[in-house]
Amino acid sequence: MGMDYHGDLMRLLRAINEYEATGDLPPDASSIDVVCERVLEFDPFETVARRWKRITISEPEDPTKDEPWRR
């Protein structure tokens, strides 16, 4: 997994930083969810991926959007 895993972690970190800076999920949040699941499959205790999961679970649903990760 090597570089792919590192790249996935970096992508998660960027998304988390963006969320913490703006208070909004990034526009590509559904693809970040896929990355997060891939990381958690490799390491279910990865704290960066678990942080992203907590963010998406706690983020209130926006009824004007049909985002698959909120179902």
PDB file of C-alpha atoms in Angstrom:
ATOM      1  CA  MET A   1       0.000   0.000   0.000  1.00  0.00           C
ATOM      2  CA  GLY A   2       2.997   2.315   0.714  1.00  0.00           C
ATOM      3  CA  MET A   3       2.714   5.555  -1.239  1.00  0.00           C
ATOM      4  CA  ASP A   4      -0.996   5.074  -1.898  1.00  0.00           C
ATOM      5  CA  TYR A   5      -1.600   4.901   1.841  1.00  0.00           C
ATOM      6  CA  HIS A   6       0.539   7.991   2.436  1.00  0.00           C
ATOM      7  CA  GLY A   7      -1.272   9.863  -0.333  1.00  0.00           C
ATOM      8  CA  ASP A   8      -4.636   8.873   1.119  1.00  0.00           C
ATOM      9  CA  LEU A   9      -3.599  10.123   4.555  1.00  0.00           C
ATOM     10  CA  MET A  10      -2.412  13.419   3.088  1.00  0.00           C
ATOM     11  CA  ARG A  11      -5.710  13.841   1.255  1.00  0.00           C
ATOM     12  CA  LEU A  12      -7.627  13.195   4.484  1.00  0.00           C
ATOM     13  CA  LEU A  13      -5.466  15.684   6.367  1.00  0.00           C
ATOM     14  CA  ARG A  14      -6.068  18.374   3.734  1.00  0.00           C
ATOM     15  CA  ALA A  15      -9.831  17.785   3.929  1.00  0.00           C
ATOM     16  CA  ILE A  16      -9.789  17.940   7.731  1.00  0.00           C
ATOM     17  CA  ASN A  17      -7.722  21.140   7.679  1.00  0.00           C
ATOM     18  CA  GLU A  18     -10.100  22.692   5.155  1.00  0.00           C
ATOM     19  CA  TYR A  19     -13.085  21.763   7.300  1.00  0.00           C
ATOM     20  CA  GLU A  20     -11.485  23.161  10.444  1.00  0.00           C
ATOM     21  CA  ALA A  21     -10.511  26.386   8.664  1.00  0.00           C
ATOM     22  CA  THR A  22     -13.858  27.046   6.973  1.00  0.00           C
ATOM     23  CA  GLY A  23     -16.437  25.014   8.897  1.00  0.00           C
ATOM     24  CA  ASP A  24     -17.638  23.512   5.622  1.00  0.00           C
ATOM     25  CA  LEU A  25     -17.056  20.096   4.140  1.00  0.00           C
ATOM     26  CA  PRO A  26     -14.942  20.265   0.991  1.00  0.00           C
ATOM     27  CA  PRO A  27     -16.795  19.965  -2.324  1.00  0.00           C
ATOM     28  CA  ASP A  28     -15.230  16.551  -2.961  1.00  0.00           C
ATOM     29  CA  ALA A  29     -16.281  15.152   0.440  1.00  0.00           C
ATOM     30  CA  SER A  30     -17.861  12.046  -1.076  1.00  0.00           C
ATOM     31  CA  SER A  31     -14.554  11.075  -2.697  1.00  0.00           C
ATOM     32  CA  ILE A  32     -12.788  11.776   0.609  1.00  0.00           C
ATOM     33  CA  ASP A  33     -15.207   9.301   2.210  1.00  0.00           C
ATOM     34  CA  VAL A  34     -14.004   6.646  -0.230  1.00  0.00           C
ATOM     35  CA  VAL A  35     -10.392   7.431   0.667  1.00  0.00           C
ATOM     36  CA  CYS A  36     -11.286   7.238   4.353  1.00  0.00           C
ATOM     37  CA  GLU A  37     -12.867   3.797   3.948  1.00  0.00           C
ATOM     38  CA  ARG A  38      -9.784   2.580   2.085  1.00  0.00           C
ATOM     39  CA  VAL A  39      -7.531   3.776   4.909  1.00  0.00           C
ATOM     40  CA  LEU A  40      -9.741   2.200   7.564  1.00  0.00           C
ATOM     41  CA  GLU A  41      -9.738  -1.116   5.700  1.00  0.00           C
ATOM     42  CA  PHE A  42      -5.957  -1.118   5.902  1.00  0.00           C
ATOM     43  CA  ASP A  43      -5.792   0.176   9.497  1.00  0.00           C
ATOM     44  CA  PRO A  44      -9.081   0.362  11.435  1.00  0.00           C
ATOM     45  CA  PHE A  45      -7.393   2.374  14.191  1.00  0.00           C
ATOM     46  CA  GLU A  46      -5.952   5.132  11.990  1.00  0.00           C
ATOM     47  CA  THR A  47      -6.700   8.339  13.902  1.00  0.00           C
ATOM     48  CA  VAL A  48      -6.787  10.658  10.868  1.00  0.00           C
ATOM     49  CA  ALA A  49      -9.458   8.541   9.159  1.00  0.00           C
ATOM     50  CA  ARG A  50     -11.419   8.228  12.394  1.00  0.00           C
ATOM     51  CA  ARG A  51     -11.340  12.033  12.748  1.00  0.00           C
ATOM     52  CA  TRP A  52     -12.817  12.413   9.242  1.00  0.00           C
ATOM     53  CA  LYS A  53     -15.559   9.923  10.146  1.00  0.00           C
ATOM     54  CA  ARG A  54     -16.428  11.954  13.254  1.00  0.00           C
ATOM     55  CA  ILE A  55     -16.589  15.156  11.191  1.00  0.00           C
ATOM     56  CA  THR A  56     -18.938  13.696   8.581  1.00  0.00           C
ATOM     57  CA  ILE A  57     -21.144  12.059  11.201  1.00  0.00           C
ATOM     58  CA  SER A  58     -21.464  15.246  13.259  1.00  0.00           C
ATOM     59  CA  GLU A  59     -21.961  17.573  10.291  1.00  0.00           C
ATOM     60  CA  PRO A  60     -25.663  18.493  10.064  1.00  0.00           C
ATOM     61  CA  GLU A  61     -27.422  17.307   6.936  1.00  0.00           C
ATOM     62  CA  ASP A  62     -28.119  19.936   4.314  1.00  0.00           C
ATOM     63  CA  PRO A  63     -31.531  19.149   2.767  1.00  0.00           C
ATOM     64  CA  THR A  64     -30.613  21.079  -0.392  1.00  0.00           C
ATOM     65  CA  LYS A  65     -27.863  18.588  -1.226  1.00  0.00           C
ATOM     66  CA  ASP A  66     -28.117  14.939  -2.185  1.00  0.00           C
ATOM     67  CA  GLU A  67     -24.789  13.690  -0.914  1.00  0.00           C
ATOM     68  CA  PRO A  68     -24.382   9.903  -0.733  1.00  0.00           C
ATOM     69  CA  TRP A  69     -22.150   9.965   2.350  1.00  0.00           C
ATOM     70  CA  ARG A  70     -25.031  11.428   4.389  1.00  0.00           C
ATOM     71  CA  ARG A  71     -27.414   8.526   3.764  1.00  0.00           C
TER      72      ARG A  71
END
